[in-house]
Structure formats: C-alpha cells, structure tokens
C-alpha cells in the first residue's frame, strides 16, 4: 500500500511539473501531430546519472508512446552499438565516447545536452593531482568504456601521454573499488552511485569532481543521441521523446526526493540516500550549457591523444541535429 501511495504521489508530482512547463506553449503543442510511431526503445545501465531518461517513462506515455521499452545493458560501452544497430532508438550517453563513434561512421546523431557533472576521479594518497598519475596504475572496465575516454581527455588536458605515462588495467567497477581500497591501483573514475559509496566507505579521495572542478564542470557530461534512421523517419516522435526527457530533467531538479524514491522503487539503485545525493548534486540544467561547445572541447582533447583525426567542425556537421533542441528550449522556458 505504501508503494502504491508513493507511486501515486510521484505521478501526481510529475503531472503537475509537466503541466507547469507547458504554460504558454499549448497552442504550438495542439498543432503538433501525434508521433509517427507509438513505440520507443531506450537504454538502461547501472549508472543513475541518467535518471531523467528513467523518470520520463510516464511523460513518454503522455506524449503518445504506448510502448516504452528500456533495454538493460551492462555499461556505457554498450550504448552506442545499440543505437547504431537500431536496437535502441534514443538514449542518454556520455559526450566524449560518442565522438569516437561519429568518426567511425556509426549512424548516430546527437540531439541535445542533458547534464554536467557526474564523474569523479578517486585516487590514493600517492596521487594528489591528475599529473601525479604519471607512472601509476588506473583501472577501467574496458579500453572502449566511457571511463577510459574521459580519462584520455583529462590526461591530455594536463599534458600527459595516455599511452606512455599511465598503466591501465581492466576490472569491473566493484573490483576496481576493492583494489583502490587495498592500494593495489592508484586511481579509479566513478559514475553514480559509485562515488557516493566510495565516500561513505572512505575509499580514496576525490582528485577531480566534474560537478565543481573546471573545465569539466562547464561542459555536458551526458547528451541525448538517437539512431539516425529513427530520427529521420520519425521527427515528431523524436521531438516528443526529447521533450519528455528534458521535462523529466526539470523534475529531477525540482523534486529530487520523489525522483530518488522512484529510482529505488523501480530497481535502478538500492540506496535512497545515495540516489538523493545524486539528484541534489548533479546539475540537470540542460538550458544553461552548450552541447556544441562540449563536443568541440572533447574533440580537441581526444585529437591531442590521437583518438580522433577529424576536426570538431566535421564531426559536428555530420553527427548533430539541433533542430528539436532549439525548438524545445523556446517552448520549455519555465
């Protein structure tokens, strides 16, 4: 009974937030046709920084999607392949690794920014700054993971040679955290709720927080991307899906307690207190930052370490479509 009542409160709050965000734009919405498809497939991974994508489920239904599917994936490395293959239609993903897939010619298009500030780099006492990673051991899930790509950008920013200066080892997240606690590795880049767990257990210390430390706090961490064919074939559905997720991002900001409770009740994470910390800490201010600047910044960093050959201009031209985002920024002003 308590879960049912909590669910009802969540839906009521979400409906109220959605209604408030539509003030002044009802005329444009009434003229908008229904989605060309009523099915939308998104991706679910263990990280909860992508909460708006999950919280948006009911809003997606209100936009005309009768089939809302979340495809369970092991981690960030699985997102782009699912989008490129057409297994998934739309998903939040980390900005930097998406650039690698654009250069590879994957049929993915970046549509909007979502939030900044979710990853945190933890180190042992042997590491007090990113430059101290020279000659040290850093764990990542795989060399095609988002963590590795972000570390590449971070080390390039301070002049380290990714390939010569750092020894990378591959371990799961839980194993990496254990090894860091035992001093057997020197650093690990965590995504929520890992940083919350590590601070609680006093494992390592934070070297970089992308929520507060420049320049990382000035650029989107996660952006919204779609399968190119889905976006081309179903433009109305694309815009409606983006609107639902962006409104959900506003809800995560305005109602962090309800959003955190939803994540726990729906099985996205176990700990309410950790989920609430994440909802309150992450800036879901999608209006306040530039997705274009984000992609240029990371493209330059990844070019410096030899991971990209294309210019930022070429990648932006071939892999982005800001039409929907520009319209929604005007519509969702409140």
Coordinates of C-alpha atoms in Angstrom, one line a residue, residues 120-296:
X120 CA 34.6 11.8 -10.2
X121 CA 38.2 10.7 -10.2
X122 CA 39.3 9.0 -7.0
X123 CA 42.9 8.4 -6.0
X124 CA 45.1 7.0 -3.2
X125 CA 47.4 9.1 -1.1
X126 CA 50.1 8.6 -3.8
X127 CA 48.0 10.7 -6.2
X128 CA 47.1 14.3 -5.3
X129 CA 46.5 15.7 -8.8
X130 CA 46.0 14.3 -12.4
X131 CA 49.6 14.9 -13.2
X132 CA 50.5 12.5 -10.4
X133 CA 49.0 9.7 -12.5
X134 CA 52.3 9.5 -14.4
X135 CA 53.8 6.1 -13.8
X136 CA 50.7 5.0 -11.9
X137 CA 48.0 2.3 -12.4
X138 CA 44.5 3.2 -13.2
X139 CA 41.6 0.7 -13.5
X140 CA 38.8 0.9 -16.2
X141 CA 36.1 -1.6 -17.2
X142 CA 37.5 -1.8 -20.7
X143 CA 39.5 0.2 -23.1
X144 CA 36.4 1.1 -25.1
X145 CA 34.5 2.3 -22.0
X146 CA 33.4 5.9 -21.3
X147 CA 35.7 6.0 -18.3
X148 CA 38.8 5.4 -20.4
X149 CA 37.7 8.0 -23.0
X150 CA 37.1 10.6 -20.2
X151 CA 40.5 9.8 -18.7
X152 CA 42.1 10.3 -22.1
X153 CA 40.6 13.8 -22.3
X154 CA 41.6 14.6 -18.7
X155 CA 45.2 13.4 -19.0
X156 CA 45.5 15.3 -22.4
X157 CA 44.4 18.5 -20.7
X158 CA 47.4 18.4 -18.3
X159 CA 49.9 17.2 -20.9
X160 CA 50.2 13.5 -20.0
X161 CA 50.8 10.9 -22.7
X162 CA 47.9 8.4 -22.3
X163 CA 49.8 5.6 -23.9
X164 CA 53.2 6.0 -22.3
X165 CA 52.6 7.7 -18.9
X166 CA 49.8 5.6 -17.4
X167 CA 49.4 1.9 -16.9
X168 CA 45.7 0.8 -17.4
X169 CA 44.3 -2.4 -16.1
X170 CA 40.7 -3.7 -16.8
X171 CA 38.4 -4.6 -13.9
X172 CA 34.8 -4.4 -13.1
X173 CA 33.6 -1.4 -11.1
X174 CA 33.2 -3.3 -7.8
X175 CA 36.6 -5.0 -8.3
X176 CA 38.3 -1.6 -9.1
X177 CA 36.9 -0.1 -5.9
X178 CA 38.2 -3.0 -3.9
X179 CA 41.6 -2.7 -5.4
X180 CA 41.7 1.0 -4.7
X181 CA 40.8 0.4 -1.1
X182 CA 43.7 -2.0 -0.8
X183 CA 46.1 0.3 -2.6
X184 CA 46.7 -2.1 -5.4
X185 CA 45.7 0.5 -8.0
X186 CA 46.2 4.2 -7.8
X187 CA 43.0 5.7 -9.3
X188 CA 39.5 5.0 -10.5
X189 CA 36.9 7.1 -12.3
X190 CA 33.5 6.5 -10.8
X191 CA 29.9 7.2 -12.0
X192 CA 26.9 7.5 -9.6
X193 CA 26.2 5.8 -7.3
X194 CA 29.9 4.6 -7.0
X195 CA 31.3 8.0 -5.8
X196 CA 28.6 8.1 -3.1
X197 CA 29.5 4.6 -1.9
X198 CA 33.3 5.3 -2.0
X199 CA 32.9 8.5 0.1
X200 CA 30.8 6.6 2.6
X201 CA 33.4 3.9 2.9
X202 CA 36.2 6.4 2.9
X203 CA 37.9 4.8 -0.1
X204 CA 40.5 7.1 -1.6
X205 CA 39.9 10.8 -2.1
X206 CA 38.5 12.9 -4.9
X207 CA 41.0 14.3 -7.3
X208 CA 38.5 15.7 -9.8
X209 CA 34.8 16.3 -9.5
X210 CA 33.1 17.2 -12.8
X211 CA 30.3 18.8 -10.8
X212 CA 32.5 21.6 -9.4
X213 CA 36.0 21.5 -11.0
X214 CA 36.8 23.5 -14.1
X215 CA 36.9 23.0 -17.0
X216 CA 34.8 19.7 -16.6
X217 CA 32.0 21.4 -14.8
X218 CA 31.5 23.8 -17.7
X219 CA 30.6 21.1 -20.2
X220 CA 27.9 18.4 -20.6
X221 CA 28.8 15.0 -19.4
X222 CA 25.7 13.3 -20.8
X223 CA 24.0 14.2 -24.0
X224 CA 20.9 12.8 -25.8
X225 CA 21.5 10.8 -29.0
X226 CA 19.4 8.8 -31.4
X227 CA 19.6 6.3 -34.1
X228 CA 19.9 8.3 -37.3
X229 CA 17.2 6.4 -39.2
X230 CA 14.8 6.7 -36.3
X231 CA 15.3 10.5 -36.2
X232 CA 15.0 10.9 -39.9
X233 CA 11.9 8.7 -40.2
X234 CA 10.1 9.8 -37.0
X235 CA 10.9 13.5 -36.4
X236 CA 7.7 14.2 -34.4
X237 CA 8.3 11.1 -32.2
X238 CA 11.9 12.3 -31.7
X239 CA 10.8 15.7 -30.6
X240 CA 8.2 14.3 -28.3
X241 CA 10.6 11.9 -26.7
X242 CA 13.2 14.6 -26.2
X243 CA 10.5 16.8 -24.6
X244 CA 9.6 14.1 -22.2
X245 CA 13.2 13.5 -21.1
X246 CA 14.0 17.2 -20.8
X247 CA 10.9 17.8 -18.7
X248 CA 11.9 14.8 -16.5
X249 CA 15.3 16.5 -16.0
X250 CA 13.5 19.6 -14.7
X251 CA 11.5 17.3 -12.4
X252 CA 14.7 15.7 -11.1
X253 CA 15.9 19.2 -10.2
X254 CA 12.7 20.5 -8.6
X255 CA 11.7 17.2 -6.9
X256 CA 14.9 15.3 -6.0
X257 CA 13.2 13.4 -3.2
X258 CA 10.4 12.0 -5.4
X259 CA 12.9 11.3 -8.2
X260 CA 15.2 9.4 -5.8
X261 CA 12.3 7.4 -4.4
X262 CA 11.3 6.4 -8.0
X263 CA 14.8 5.2 -8.8
X264 CA 14.8 2.9 -5.8
X265 CA 11.2 1.6 -6.2
X266 CA 11.8 0.8 -9.9
X267 CA 15.1 -1.0 -9.1
X268 CA 17.5 1.4 -10.7
X269 CA 19.5 1.6 -7.5
X270 CA 19.3 0.2 -3.9
X271 CA 20.0 3.2 -1.6
X272 CA 17.6 6.1 -1.3
X273 CA 20.2 8.2 0.4
X274 CA 22.7 7.8 -2.3
X275 CA 20.1 8.4 -5.0
X276 CA 19.0 11.6 -3.2
X277 CA 22.6 12.8 -3.0
X278 CA 22.9 12.3 -6.8
X279 CA 19.7 14.1 -7.6
X280 CA 20.7 17.1 -5.5
X281 CA 24.3 17.2 -6.7
X282 CA 24.0 16.8 -10.5
X283 CA 23.1 20.0 -12.4
X284 CA 20.3 18.9 -14.7
X285 CA 20.5 22.4 -16.2
X286 CA 20.2 21.5 -19.8
X287 CA 19.3 25.1 -20.7
X288 CA 22.5 26.5 -19.2
X289 CA 25.3 24.9 -21.1
X290 CA 26.3 24.4 -24.8
X291 CA 26.2 21.0 -26.3
X292 CA 28.2 22.3 -29.3
X293 CA 30.9 23.7 -27.0
X294 CA 31.0 20.4 -25.2
X295 CA 31.6 18.4 -28.4
X296 CA 34.3 20.9 -29.6

